[in-house]
Short mmCIF file of C-alpha atoms and ligand atoms in Angstrom, two decimals:
data_model
loop_
_atom_site.label_atom_id
_atom_site.label_comp_id
_atom_site.label_asym_id
_atom_site.label_seq_id
_atom_site.Cartn_x
_atom_site.Cartn_y
_atom_site.Cartn_z
CA UNK E 7 -7.34 27.90 -36.94
CA UNK E 8 -3.47 27.19 -36.67
CA UNK E 9 -1.06 28.25 -39.12
CA UNK E 10 1.63 24.85 -38.65
CA UNK E 11 5.38 26.34 -39.27
CA UNK E 12 6.42 24.99 -42.36
CA UNK E 13 10.12 24.93 -41.24
CA UNK E 14 8.74 22.15 -38.50
CA UNK E 15 7.18 20.25 -40.91
CA UNK E 16 10.25 20.07 -43.49
CA UNK E 17 11.51 18.44 -39.99
CA UNK E 18 9.46 15.58 -39.85
CA UNK E 19 9.37 14.85 -43.58
CA UNK E 20 13.08 15.27 -43.56
CA UNK E 21 12.47 12.25 -40.53
CA UNK E 22 10.76 10.40 -42.22
CA UNK E 23 11.32 10.36 -45.77
CA UNK E 24 15.07 11.57 -45.90
CA UNK E 25 16.38 14.86 -48.03
CA UNK E 26 15.27 14.85 -51.28
CA UNK E 27 11.70 14.53 -50.34
CA UNK E 28 10.67 18.28 -49.42
CA UNK E 29 12.09 21.61 -49.07
CA UNK E 30 11.21 24.89 -46.68
CA UNK E 31 12.28 27.86 -45.64
CA UNK E 32 10.33 30.45 -43.69
CA UNK E 33 7.06 30.18 -45.01
CA UNK E 34 7.00 27.65 -47.64
CA UNK E 35 6.84 24.08 -48.33
CA UNK E 36 7.89 22.56 -51.13
CA UNK E 37 7.39 18.74 -51.99
CA UNK E 38 8.78 16.96 -54.51
CA UNK E 39 6.61 15.52 -57.64
CA UNK E 40 7.77 12.08 -57.08
CA UNK E 41 7.30 12.04 -53.49
CA UNK E 42 3.98 13.54 -53.75
CA UNK E 43 1.54 10.15 -53.61
CA UNK E 44 3.39 9.34 -50.17
CA UNK E 45 2.97 12.37 -48.36
CA UNK E 46 -0.08 13.17 -49.00
CA UNK E 47 -0.91 9.95 -47.18
CA UNK E 48 1.74 10.32 -44.33
CA UNK E 49 0.32 13.91 -44.21
CA UNK E 50 -3.14 12.41 -43.65
CA UNK E 51 -2.75 9.25 -41.52
CA UNK E 52 0.11 10.73 -39.48
CA UNK E 53 -1.46 11.39 -35.73
CA UNK E 54 0.08 14.79 -35.19
CA UNK E 55 -1.36 15.89 -38.43
CA UNK E 56 -4.31 13.99 -39.82
CA UNK E 57 -4.97 16.27 -42.62
CA UNK E 58 -7.93 15.67 -43.29
CA UNK E 59 -9.75 17.41 -45.36
CA UNK E 60 -8.04 19.56 -48.73
CA UNK E 61 -9.52 22.31 -48.91
CA UNK E 62 -8.29 23.05 -52.85
CA UNK E 63 -6.06 22.35 -55.54
CA UNK E 64 -4.52 25.07 -57.72
CA UNK E 65 -2.92 25.10 -61.06
CA UNK E 66 0.28 28.18 -61.29
CA UNK E 67 1.49 28.38 -64.63
CA UNK E 68 5.56 30.05 -64.25
CA UNK E 69 5.78 30.51 -67.74
CA UNK E 70 9.31 28.44 -67.29
CA UNK E 71 7.44 25.74 -65.10
CA UNK E 72 4.03 24.59 -63.51
CA UNK E 73 3.34 24.44 -59.77
CA UNK E 74 0.37 22.79 -57.71
CA UNK E 75 -0.78 24.58 -54.46
CA UNK E 76 -2.21 21.99 -51.81
CA UNK E 77 -4.07 23.76 -49.41
CA UNK E 78 -5.30 21.11 -46.51
CA UNK E 79 -6.63 21.33 -43.38
CA UNK E 80 -7.08 18.93 -40.02
CA UNK E 81 -10.85 19.79 -38.78
CA UNK E 82 -9.70 16.91 -35.69
CA UNK E 83 -6.11 19.46 -34.94
CA UNK E 84 -7.47 22.72 -36.00
CA UNK E 85 -4.23 23.75 -38.25
CA UNK E 86 -3.90 24.08 -41.94
CA UNK E 87 -0.98 23.89 -44.17
CA UNK E 88 0.04 25.20 -47.76
CA UNK E 89 2.52 23.26 -49.35
CA UNK E 90 3.61 23.38 -53.40
CA UNK E 91 4.52 21.41 -55.98
CA UNK E 92 6.58 22.39 -59.20
CA UNK E 93 6.28 20.46 -62.05
CA UNK E 94 9.84 21.48 -63.97
CA UNK E 95 8.92 20.47 -67.42
CA UNK E 96 6.68 23.00 -69.20
CA UNK E 97 6.31 21.18 -72.09
CA UNK E 98 4.46 17.87 -70.64
CA UNK E 99 3.82 19.03 -67.09
CA UNK E 100 2.92 15.89 -65.00
CA UNK E 101 2.26 15.28 -61.63
CA UNK E 102 0.86 12.73 -59.38
CA UNK E 103 -2.78 12.17 -58.55
CA UNK E 104 -3.47 13.04 -54.95
CA UNK E 105 -7.08 11.79 -55.50
CA UNK E 106 -7.02 8.04 -53.97
CA UNK E 107 -5.61 10.11 -51.03
CA UNK E 108 -8.45 12.52 -51.14
CA UNK E 109 -11.86 12.13 -52.57
CA UNK E 110 -12.31 15.81 -53.00
CA UNK E 111 -9.13 16.86 -55.46
CA UNK E 112 -11.07 14.21 -58.09
CA UNK E 113 -13.06 17.15 -60.48
CA UNK E 114 -10.18 19.91 -59.73
CA UNK E 115 -7.53 18.03 -60.67
CA UNK E 116 -9.69 17.39 -63.38
CA UNK E 117 -10.55 21.04 -64.09
CA UNK E 118 -6.01 21.57 -63.75
CA UNK E 119 -6.11 19.18 -66.77
CA UNK E 120 -8.94 20.72 -68.40
CA UNK E 121 -7.23 24.46 -68.36
CA UNK E 122 -3.66 24.47 -67.86
CA UNK E 123 -2.64 20.74 -69.19
CA UNK E 124 -1.24 19.13 -66.26
CA UNK E 125 -1.60 15.06 -66.36
CA UNK E 126 -2.26 13.20 -62.77
CA UNK E 127 -1.22 9.96 -63.24
CA UNK E 128 -3.10 7.26 -61.00
CA UNK E 129 -6.18 9.65 -61.60
CA UNK E 130 -8.98 8.00 -62.29
CA UNK E 131 -11.13 9.35 -64.52
CA UNK E 132 -8.73 12.17 -66.15
CA UNK E 133 -10.55 13.44 -68.77
CA UNK E 134 -11.96 17.87 -69.49
CA UNK E 135 -14.52 18.26 -67.32
CA UNK E 136 -15.56 22.20 -68.42
CA UNK E 137 -14.19 22.45 -71.88
CA UNK E 138 -15.40 19.98 -74.68
CA UNK E 139 -13.55 17.14 -75.73
CA UNK E 140 -11.58 18.40 -78.83
CA UNK E 141 -10.94 21.98 -77.66
CA UNK E 142 -7.37 22.62 -79.17
CA UNK E 143 -5.46 23.66 -76.23
CA UNK E 144 -5.41 24.55 -72.81
CA UNK E 145 -6.48 28.35 -72.00
CA UNK E 146 -5.50 29.00 -68.72
CA UNK E 147 -1.98 28.39 -69.71
CA UNK E 148 0.14 32.09 -70.17
CA UNK E 149 1.36 31.38 -73.82
CA UNK E 150 -2.66 30.06 -74.42
CA UNK E 151 -3.57 31.96 -77.83
CA UNK E 152 -7.73 33.20 -78.57
CA UNK E 153 -7.97 31.23 -81.74
CA UNK E 154 -10.36 33.80 -83.33
CA UNK E 155 -7.59 36.66 -82.51
CA UNK A 19 -9.65 4.21 -49.76
CA UNK A 20 -10.61 2.68 -53.31
CA UNK A 21 -12.35 4.19 -55.70
CA UNK A 22 -14.85 2.55 -57.74
CA UNK A 23 -14.01 3.11 -61.85
CA UNK A 24 -17.17 4.93 -63.81
CA UNK A 25 -20.24 2.91 -64.22
CA UNK A 26 -20.70 1.60 -67.82
CA UNK A 27 -23.64 2.45 -70.14
CA UNK A 28 -24.55 1.05 -73.42
CA UNK A 29 -21.83 4.34 -75.19
CA UNK A 30 -18.88 4.57 -73.39
CA UNK A 31 -18.35 8.11 -71.43
CA UNK A 32 -15.13 8.65 -73.74
CA UNK A 33 -17.74 7.71 -77.19
CA UNK A 34 -20.55 10.33 -75.48
CA UNK A 35 -17.87 13.24 -75.06
CA UNK A 36 -16.37 12.71 -78.12
CA UNK A 37 -19.90 12.72 -79.60
CA UNK A 38 -20.25 15.95 -77.79
CA UNK A 39 -16.71 17.94 -78.90
CA UNK A 40 -17.60 16.65 -82.80
CA UNK A 41 -21.11 18.67 -82.14
CA UNK A 42 -19.22 21.71 -80.44
CA UNK A 43 -16.87 21.50 -82.49
CA UNK A 44 -18.79 21.97 -86.09
CA UNK A 45 -21.76 24.60 -85.03
CA UNK A 46 -18.75 27.06 -83.60
CA UNK A 47 -17.81 26.25 -87.24
CA UNK A 48 -20.73 26.95 -89.02
CA UNK A 49 -22.04 29.80 -86.82
CA UNK A 50 -19.75 32.62 -87.01
CA UNK A 51 -21.59 34.92 -89.00
CA UNK A 52 -24.68 37.09 -87.47
CA UNK A 53 -27.92 36.23 -88.48
CA UNK A 54 -29.66 39.94 -89.56
CA UNK A 55 -32.35 41.15 -87.28
CA UNK A 56 -35.70 40.28 -89.08
CA UNK A 57 -37.51 43.32 -88.70
CA UNK A 58 -36.34 44.46 -91.83
CA UNK A 59 -38.97 43.05 -94.20
CA UNK A 60 -42.11 43.51 -91.32
CA UNK A 61 -40.65 47.36 -91.83
CA UNK A 62 -40.63 47.09 -95.99
CA UNK A 63 -43.70 48.61 -97.29
CA UNK A 64 -46.97 46.40 -96.72
CA UNK A 65 -47.78 44.05 -98.86
CA UNK A 66 -50.79 44.72 -101.31
CA UNK A 67 -53.56 43.06 -98.48
CA UNK A 68 -57.22 43.81 -98.56
CA UNK A 69 -59.43 45.37 -95.77
CA UNK A 70 -60.51 41.68 -94.54
CA UNK A 71 -56.94 40.27 -94.14
CA UNK A 72 -56.07 43.77 -92.13
CA UNK A 73 -58.78 43.05 -89.78
CA UNK A 74 -58.25 39.29 -89.28
CA UNK A 75 -54.14 40.64 -88.71
CA UNK A 76 -55.74 42.74 -85.71
CA UNK A 77 -57.69 40.70 -83.89
CA UNK A 78 -55.09 37.90 -84.48
CA UNK A 79 -52.35 40.24 -83.46
CA UNK A 80 -54.00 41.15 -80.55
CA UNK A 81 -54.66 38.46 -78.95
CA UNK A 82 -51.20 37.19 -79.61
CA UNK A 83 -49.99 40.47 -77.89
CA UNK A 84 -51.40 40.03 -74.82
CA UNK A 85 -50.94 35.93 -74.04
CA UNK A 86 -47.42 35.85 -74.78
CA UNK A 87 -45.78 32.98 -73.26
CA UNK A 88 -42.19 32.92 -72.47
CA UNK A 89 -39.81 30.06 -72.19
CA UNK A 90 -36.70 30.42 -69.82
CA UNK A 91 -33.30 30.12 -70.84
CA UNK A 92 -31.56 31.96 -67.95
CA UNK A 93 -27.93 31.11 -68.26
CA UNK A 94 -26.12 33.29 -66.08
CA UNK A 95 -26.71 36.49 -63.95
CA UNK A 96 -28.81 38.34 -65.99
CA UNK A 97 -31.75 35.41 -64.93
CA UNK A 98 -32.06 36.73 -61.68
CA UNK A 99 -33.34 40.18 -62.63
CA UNK A 100 -35.30 38.51 -65.53
CA UNK A 101 -36.94 36.29 -62.28
CA UNK A 102 -37.42 39.72 -60.46
CA UNK A 103 -39.30 41.10 -63.23
CA UNK A 104 -41.44 38.43 -63.70
CA UNK A 105 -41.74 38.60 -59.38
CA UNK A 106 -44.15 40.58 -57.96
CA UNK A 107 -42.70 43.80 -57.96
CA UNK A 108 -42.17 44.43 -61.55
CA UNK A 109 -45.66 41.90 -62.01
CA UNK A 110 -44.74 40.91 -65.97
CA UNK A 111 -48.39 39.27 -65.74
CA UNK A 112 -49.19 42.93 -66.50
CA UNK A 113 -48.25 42.73 -69.65
CA UNK A 114 -50.57 39.16 -69.98
CA UNK A 115 -46.72 37.07 -69.92
CA UNK A 116 -47.23 35.62 -66.63
CA UNK A 117 -46.76 31.93 -67.15
CA UNK A 118 -42.63 31.50 -67.60
CA UNK A 119 -42.57 27.50 -68.50
CA UNK A 120 -39.31 25.82 -69.26
CA UNK A 121 -41.13 24.03 -72.37
CA UNK A 122 -41.12 25.60 -75.54
CA UNK A 123 -43.52 23.45 -77.35
CA UNK A 124 -46.28 26.18 -76.49
CA UNK A 125 -44.32 29.50 -76.25
CA UNK A 126 -44.02 32.59 -77.95
CA UNK A 127 -40.86 34.52 -76.74
CA UNK A 128 -37.99 32.72 -75.76
CA UNK A 129 -36.34 35.47 -73.35
CA UNK A 130 -32.40 34.82 -73.45
CA UNK A 131 -30.54 36.10 -70.08
CA UNK A 132 -27.16 35.35 -69.85
CA UNK A 133 -23.50 34.27 -71.33
CA UNK A 134 -24.51 32.09 -73.47
CA UNK A 135 -20.94 29.20 -74.20
CA UNK A 136 -20.38 27.65 -77.12
CA UNK A 137 -21.26 24.02 -74.88
CA UNK A 138 -24.24 25.15 -74.34
CA UNK A 139 -25.16 27.76 -77.82
CA UNK A 140 -26.18 23.45 -80.02
CA UNK A 141 -28.78 23.43 -77.21
CA UNK A 142 -29.75 26.62 -77.84
CA UNK A 143 -30.72 26.75 -81.11
CA UNK A 144 -32.06 23.13 -80.31
CA UNK A 145 -34.85 25.14 -77.64
CA UNK A 146 -35.32 27.68 -80.38
CA UNK A 147 -36.24 25.54 -83.52
CA UNK A 148 -38.72 23.49 -80.74
CA UNK A 149 -40.78 26.34 -80.17
CA UNK A 150 -43.50 26.99 -82.81
CA UNK A 151 -44.63 29.24 -84.99
CA UNK A 152 -44.39 32.64 -84.97
CA UNK A 153 -41.08 33.09 -82.49
CA UNK A 154 -39.32 36.08 -81.04
CA UNK A 155 -36.33 35.97 -79.49
CA UNK A 156 -35.05 38.98 -76.59
CA UNK A 157 -31.37 38.70 -76.04
CA UNK A 158 -30.72 39.97 -72.51
CA UNK A 159 -27.66 42.42 -71.15
CA UNK A 160 -24.63 42.77 -73.13
CA UNK A 161 -22.89 38.99 -72.80
CA UNK A 162 -26.80 38.87 -75.56
CA UNK A 163 -25.32 41.99 -77.56
CA UNK A 164 -21.88 41.02 -78.32
CA UNK A 165 -20.50 38.84 -75.44
CA UNK A 166 -20.21 41.51 -73.08
CA UNK A 167 -17.42 41.40 -70.49
CA UNK A 168 -16.74 37.70 -71.84
CA UNK A 169 -15.99 39.15 -75.51
CA UNK A 170 -12.72 37.30 -76.87
CA UNK A 171 -12.92 34.62 -74.33
CA UNK A 172 -12.62 31.19 -75.34
CA UNK A 173 -15.64 29.81 -74.65
CA UNK A 174 -18.10 32.44 -74.71
CA UNK A 175 -20.08 33.18 -77.85
CA UNK A 176 -20.26 37.01 -78.89
CA UNK A 177 -23.39 37.66 -79.59
CA UNK A 178 -26.47 35.48 -79.63
CA UNK A 179 -27.09 36.65 -83.15
CA UNK A 180 -24.71 34.18 -83.94
CA UNK A 181 -26.64 31.15 -83.24
CA UNK A 182 -30.60 32.45 -83.68
CA UNK A 183 -32.17 35.50 -85.02
CA UNK A 184 -32.88 38.31 -82.14
CA UNK A 185 -35.88 40.75 -82.22
CA UNK A 186 -34.77 42.62 -79.56
CA UNK A 187 -31.58 43.51 -77.71
CA UNK A 188 -32.06 45.12 -74.05
CA UNK A 189 -28.19 46.65 -73.56
CA UNK A 190 -27.43 46.90 -69.49
CA UNK A 191 -24.99 44.38 -67.07
CA UNK A 192 -27.58 43.30 -66.01
CA UNK A 193 -30.78 45.37 -67.47
CA UNK A 194 -32.73 46.47 -64.77
CA UNK A 195 -36.04 44.83 -65.08
CA UNK A 196 -37.56 48.24 -66.67
CA UNK A 197 -35.28 47.53 -69.58
CA UNK A 198 -36.16 44.97 -69.86
CA UNK A 199 -40.11 45.27 -69.37
CA UNK A 200 -38.91 48.43 -72.33
CA UNK A 201 -38.20 44.95 -74.58
CA UNK A 202 -41.26 43.16 -74.16
CA UNK A 203 -43.60 46.30 -75.34
CA UNK A 204 -41.22 46.78 -78.09
CA UNK A 205 -41.80 43.12 -79.35
CA UNK A 206 -45.47 43.93 -78.35
CA UNK A 207 -44.87 46.32 -80.86
CA UNK A 208 -43.31 44.13 -83.19
CA UNK A 209 -46.37 41.93 -82.58
CA UNK A 210 -48.32 44.12 -84.03
CA UNK A 211 -47.21 44.57 -87.01
CA UNK A 212 -47.14 40.74 -87.80
CA UNK A 213 -49.12 39.51 -90.60
CA UNK A 214 -50.47 36.48 -89.58
CA UNK A 215 -50.09 34.34 -92.63
CA UNK A 216 -46.28 35.58 -92.62
CA UNK A 217 -43.84 33.60 -90.72
CA UNK A 218 -41.90 35.23 -88.01
CA UNK A 219 -38.95 34.00 -89.59
CA UNK A 220 -38.54 34.02 -93.43
CA UNK A 221 -37.07 30.74 -94.34
S1 SF4 F 318 -24.89 40.66 -69.39
FE1 SF4 F 318 -24.08 41.25 -67.51
S2 SF4 F 318 -25.38 40.90 -65.80
FE2 SF4 F 318 -26.16 40.36 -67.89
S3 SF4 F 318 -25.49 37.80 -67.76
FE3 SF4 F 318 -23.97 38.98 -68.42
S4 SF4 F 318 -21.93 39.25 -67.20
FE4 SF4 F 318 -24.28 38.33 -66.51
#
């Protein structure tokens, strides 16, 4: 498996989507949330990338903002790529869903919604998955306080 | 790549989820205090009982003692140890209880092995209510006694005695099969103290 060079990927994305869609330094690639859907579809369909498999979506609470980390694998081209999406609004974090691009994101995005409260717009069935309906708050946020405490 | 919408049933998924949420939340609110161990009255001085009745007690208790049917309630890692206890190496059948059934209808003993979450708790109570009297409950593992390593978590019941009366607690994470066997022998000792004319659990 080959880990793609983030700067080279960023150059390709810049050619395709312009300056504002992504940013990269040595080892990290970040994509703007409002361009996520088109970038994801491009990464899946472009013959040079062909990322046909989404390993995982992870939510991270940085206290000031949230991040989503996407791990992609191309099974046909034997290469990997990680990228990050920063959501600046800590009170009401919203990101576009990648479920229409990779079906495997469905349950993972629901889990992030359930435990961190990040809304995924365009998700076909966004509701709690592990906790029950009516559970107060989102327990994996850093500022969450147990109601029994 | 279009995604089909969720299938439609008589109740929508949203309604069912809301109903489940209501059940779990109200259950959580009404089960915050621990239910005392029912052994207290068993240890009290014996009731005035005549000779005939004690002999009947003995026969009935002897038959219950050697034919205890457990209902499994394997929830997490402890369940693996419970299966091991029932399998050939530790051989629970030596004590007359090899028939593990997933049905509460004919069960005498519920072995609750694992981590109980609040979302599962109403169904534990339901299985317990479906068991015929007399019934005993064995809480296996630290999760059963206090919530174990998950105590203070947002979703885990801190001790099964919040939900059902527990007869024997087995400490350990997970307990060794020998510990579970010892606990089952303790249950047998409790059975021997019973009187068939009284319920296992008062009220
Ligand atoms: S007591 Fe330990 S082994 Fe048993 S269910 Fe809890 S965490 Fe798992």
